[in-house]
Short mmCIF file of C-alpha atoms in Angstrom, two decimals:
data_model
loop_
_atom_site.label_atom_id
_atom_site.label_comp_id
_atom_site.label_asym_id
_atom_site.label_seq_id
_atom_site.Cartn_x
_atom_site.Cartn_y
_atom_site.Cartn_z
CA ASP F 1 0.00 0.00 0.00
CA VAL F 2 1.38 3.37 -1.03
CA LYS F 3 1.85 5.71 1.84
CA VAL F 4 2.42 9.44 1.52
CA THR F 5 2.71 11.36 4.76
CA GLN F 6 2.81 15.08 5.43
CA SER F 7 4.41 16.62 8.48
CA SER F 8 1.39 18.55 9.72
CA ARG F 9 -2.37 18.34 9.25
CA TYR F 10 -2.99 21.89 10.46
CA LEU F 11 -0.64 24.84 10.65
CA VAL F 12 -1.11 28.46 11.69
CA LYS F 13 1.58 30.97 10.78
CA ARG F 14 1.99 34.72 10.74
CA THR F 15 2.59 36.88 7.69
CA GLY F 16 6.27 37.03 6.84
CA GLU F 17 7.21 33.76 8.54
CA LYS F 18 9.18 31.11 6.68
CA VAL F 19 7.14 27.93 6.45
CA PHE F 20 8.32 24.39 5.75
CA LEU F 21 5.96 21.66 4.64
CA GLU F 22 7.43 18.19 4.54
CA CYS F 23 6.26 15.20 2.52
CA VAL F 24 7.57 11.64 2.66
CA GLN F 25 6.63 8.66 0.50
CA ASP F 26 7.62 5.08 1.21
CA MET F 27 7.17 3.44 -2.20
CA ASP F 28 10.38 4.46 -3.95
CA HIS F 29 8.47 6.68 -6.35
CA GLU F 30 10.44 8.78 -8.81
CA ASN F 31 8.05 11.72 -9.05
CA MET F 32 6.74 13.97 -6.33
CA PHE F 33 4.37 16.91 -6.53
CA TRP F 34 3.07 19.80 -4.48
CA TYR F 35 -0.43 21.17 -5.11
CA ARG F 36 -2.63 23.66 -3.42
CA GLN F 37 -6.40 23.31 -3.42
CA ASP F 38 -8.77 26.22 -3.04
CA PRO F 39 -12.58 26.34 -3.32
CA GLY F 40 -13.65 27.07 -6.87
CA LEU F 41 -10.10 26.74 -8.21
CA GLY F 42 -9.48 23.03 -7.81
CA LEU F 43 -6.01 21.53 -7.55
CA ARG F 44 -3.19 23.69 -8.87
CA LEU F 45 0.35 22.42 -9.32
CA ILE F 46 3.03 24.44 -7.52
CA TYR F 47 6.21 22.45 -8.14
CA PHE F 48 7.18 18.91 -9.00
CA SER F 49 10.29 16.78 -9.00
CA TYR F 50 11.12 13.78 -11.15
CA ASP F 51 14.42 12.92 -9.48
CA VAL F 52 16.56 13.75 -6.49
CA LYS F 53 17.79 17.34 -6.61
CA MET F 54 15.65 17.99 -9.68
CA LYS F 55 12.71 20.37 -9.62
CA GLU F 56 10.36 21.91 -12.13
CA LYS F 57 7.94 24.79 -11.80
CA GLY F 58 4.29 24.02 -11.98
CA ASP F 59 1.52 26.45 -12.80
CA ILE F 60 1.77 28.69 -9.72
CA PRO F 61 5.36 28.62 -8.35
CA GLU F 62 5.52 32.26 -7.27
CA GLY F 63 6.18 32.65 -3.57
CA TYR F 64 7.26 29.03 -3.16
CA SER F 65 10.42 26.98 -3.41
CA VAL F 66 11.09 23.26 -3.02
CA SER F 67 13.83 20.92 -2.00
CA ARG F 68 14.42 17.27 -2.79
CA GLU F 69 17.62 16.05 -1.20
CA LYS F 70 16.46 12.45 -0.84
CA LYS F 71 14.22 10.40 -3.10
CA GLU F 72 11.55 9.84 -0.48
CA ARG F 73 11.29 13.42 0.76
CA PHE F 74 9.99 16.55 -0.97
CA SER F 75 9.75 19.82 0.93
CA LEU F 76 7.74 22.91 0.09
CA ILE F 77 9.01 26.21 1.42
CA LEU F 78 7.10 29.44 1.73
CA GLU F 79 9.90 31.98 1.98
CA SER F 80 7.73 34.72 3.44
CA ALA F 81 4.18 33.58 4.09
CA SER F 82 1.34 35.81 2.97
CA THR F 83 -2.38 35.65 3.67
CA ASN F 84 -3.11 34.63 0.08
CA GLN F 85 -1.14 31.45 0.73
CA THR F 86 -3.79 30.27 3.16
CA SER F 87 -4.86 27.02 1.55
CA MET F 88 -4.91 23.24 1.64
CA TYR F 89 -1.54 21.89 0.50
CA LEU F 90 -1.41 18.41 -0.95
CA CYS F 91 1.67 16.36 -1.69
CA ALA F 92 1.54 13.49 -4.19
CA SER F 93 3.89 10.92 -5.66
CA SER F 94 3.88 8.68 -8.69
CA LEU F 95 6.03 5.77 -9.74
CA SER F 96 7.60 7.06 -12.96
CA GLY F 97 6.41 8.73 -16.12
CA MET F 98 4.47 11.92 -15.80
CA GLY F 99 1.08 10.53 -16.75
CA GLU F 100 1.04 7.89 -14.03
CA THR F 101 -1.44 7.59 -11.20
CA GLN F 102 -0.64 9.96 -8.37
CA TYR F 103 -1.05 9.07 -4.71
CA PHE F 104 -1.78 11.85 -2.28
CA GLY F 105 -0.87 12.59 1.29
CA PRO F 106 -3.57 13.68 3.77
CA GLY F 107 -2.93 17.37 3.18
CA THR F 108 -1.87 20.31 5.34
CA ARG F 109 -4.37 23.06 6.04
CA LEU F 110 -2.30 26.23 6.36
CA LEU F 111 -3.72 29.42 7.80
CA VAL F 112 -1.60 32.55 7.45
CA LEU F 113 -2.67 35.38 9.74
CA ARG O 1 -11.36 27.45 -21.89
CA LYS O 2 -10.34 25.25 -18.99
CA GLU O 3 -8.22 22.21 -19.83
CA VAL O 4 -10.58 19.90 -17.95
CA GLU O 5 -14.19 20.91 -17.39
CA GLN O 6 -16.78 19.32 -15.15
CA ASP O 7 -20.25 20.24 -13.99
CA PRO O 8 -19.65 21.19 -10.34
CA GLY O 9 -23.09 19.99 -9.25
CA PRO O 10 -24.16 19.26 -6.62
CA PHE O 11 -25.96 16.19 -7.81
CA ASN O 12 -28.51 15.20 -5.16
CA VAL O 13 -29.81 11.67 -5.71
CA PRO O 14 -31.70 9.09 -3.63
CA GLU O 15 -30.11 5.82 -2.59
CA GLY O 16 -30.30 3.25 -5.34
CA ALA O 17 -30.33 5.80 -8.15
CA THR O 18 -28.06 5.73 -11.18
CA VAL O 19 -26.06 8.90 -11.73
CA ALA O 20 -23.70 9.93 -14.53
CA PHE O 21 -20.99 12.56 -14.62
CA ASN O 22 -19.35 13.93 -17.73
CA CYS O 23 -16.06 15.66 -18.20
CA THR O 24 -14.56 17.33 -21.28
CA TYR O 25 -10.88 17.94 -21.95
CA SER O 26 -9.17 20.24 -24.40
CA ASN O 27 -5.88 18.46 -25.14
CA SER O 28 -6.41 16.01 -27.98
CA ALA O 29 -2.98 14.46 -27.34
CA SER O 30 -3.87 13.35 -23.79
CA GLN O 31 -3.19 9.67 -23.14
CA SER O 32 -3.96 9.05 -19.49
CA PHE O 33 -7.39 9.46 -17.94
CA PHE O 34 -8.59 8.88 -14.41
CA TRP O 35 -11.44 9.42 -12.02
CA TYR O 36 -10.47 10.34 -8.47
CA ARG O 37 -12.76 10.57 -5.48
CA GLN O 38 -12.33 13.17 -2.74
CA ASP O 39 -14.24 13.01 0.52
CA CYS O 40 -14.89 16.20 2.44
CA ARG O 41 -11.66 17.61 3.91
CA LYS O 42 -9.67 14.57 2.76
CA GLU O 43 -7.15 13.93 0.02
CA PRO O 44 -8.09 12.76 -3.49
CA LYS O 45 -7.90 9.01 -4.00
CA LEU O 46 -7.83 7.10 -7.25
CA LEU O 47 -11.23 5.63 -8.07
CA MET O 48 -10.37 4.14 -11.44
CA SER O 49 -8.32 4.62 -14.56
CA VAL O 50 -10.23 5.10 -17.80
CA TYR O 51 -9.34 2.96 -20.79
CA SER O 52 -10.18 3.47 -24.44
CA SER O 53 -12.52 0.51 -24.55
CA GLY O 54 -14.33 1.58 -21.38
CA ASN O 55 -14.04 -0.26 -18.11
CA GLU O 56 -16.12 -1.31 -15.17
CA ASP O 57 -15.38 -1.80 -11.50
CA GLY O 58 -18.38 -3.08 -9.61
CA ARG O 59 -21.05 -0.39 -9.67
CA PHE O 60 -18.76 2.08 -11.46
CA THR O 61 -18.36 2.32 -15.23
CA ALA O 62 -16.00 4.70 -17.00
CA GLN O 63 -16.14 5.57 -20.69
CA LEU O 64 -13.80 7.52 -22.92
CA ASN O 65 -14.77 9.20 -26.17
CA ARG O 66 -11.59 10.44 -27.82
CA ALA O 67 -13.33 11.90 -30.87
CA SER O 68 -15.47 14.17 -28.72
CA GLN O 69 -12.85 14.49 -25.98
CA TYR O 70 -15.05 13.55 -23.10
CA ILE O 71 -14.99 11.07 -20.26
CA SER O 72 -17.92 9.79 -18.28
CA LEU O 73 -18.46 8.04 -14.98
CA LEU O 74 -21.62 6.07 -14.28
CA ILE O 75 -22.52 5.00 -10.76
CA ARG O 76 -25.28 2.42 -10.42
CA ASP O 77 -27.26 1.62 -7.29
CA SER O 78 -25.89 4.65 -5.41
CA LYS O 79 -24.96 4.20 -1.76
CA LEU O 80 -24.82 6.82 0.97
CA SER O 81 -21.08 6.20 1.09
CA ASP O 82 -20.74 7.33 -2.54
CA SER O 83 -21.30 10.93 -1.38
CA ALA O 84 -18.10 12.73 -2.32
CA THR O 85 -16.56 14.96 -4.97
CA TYR O 86 -15.47 13.18 -8.14
CA LEU O 87 -12.47 14.61 -9.96
CA CYS O 88 -11.83 14.04 -13.65
CA VAL O 89 -8.10 13.87 -14.40
CA VAL O 90 -6.27 14.02 -17.74
CA ASN O 91 -2.59 14.23 -18.58
CA LYS O 92 -0.93 16.94 -20.64
CA ARG O 93 1.06 16.19 -23.76
CA PHE O 94 4.51 14.76 -23.12
CA ASP O 95 6.19 17.85 -24.62
CA GLN O 96 4.25 19.93 -22.10
CA GLY O 97 5.59 17.84 -19.26
CA GLY O 98 2.91 15.18 -19.27
CA LYS O 99 1.57 16.38 -15.96
CA LEU O 100 -1.87 15.49 -14.69
CA ILE O 101 -4.57 18.14 -14.89
CA PHE O 102 -7.39 17.89 -12.36
CA GLY O 103 -10.90 19.09 -13.01
CA GLN O 104 -12.59 21.07 -10.28
CA GLY O 105 -14.78 18.14 -9.39
CA THR O 106 -18.44 17.18 -9.37
CA GLU O 107 -20.11 16.97 -5.99
CA LEU O 108 -22.42 14.03 -5.36
CA SER O 109 -24.78 13.79 -2.41
CA VAL O 110 -26.69 10.53 -1.96
CA LYS O 111 -29.71 10.84 0.33
CA PRO O 112 -31.59 8.08 2.19
#
């Protein structure tokens, strides 16, 4: 059974804080993704990675950065949190090939005050 | 035009009803198609992949029409536990990164 875990289910931060969201998968998947999900906007891809130390911008990378130092771990960093980054953040992984089934973590609900 | 479009619903149906969702996609080069299910305040989970010849999994049937670029999901004999949001998912062309594009979802509410 594929397992994707995220470091926090709920997080409250203040504007300007640096925020780290961690994601770990245990199935040796090549690809990892970070999305945010907002009402009426659906899932939007922030960044993805298809290999260790590799990263690619998604559709809305502004205000975010990522790190993938190990295959199983993909971190999302909000350099200076803003209120418009209040959202549900979902991490996903897939085996290989970009069109493969993605498996999601439980999500982190981030509130930026 | 959105890359993947779905009727947001909500679809309110009684238990035992048959309900169908449609989804259209804009990228004619798409090769991978899925239906995901998302329960309230939970993560999306794969319901089923969609194959060219159509496929069935118990009460769920998925169809793909490449010529018209739409995908459908049919749920027979609806259960209360089927209440969720159903996301249509399509991949981009390989030269565009091949990433998955998620529709906004169709909300289903099954009532007793």
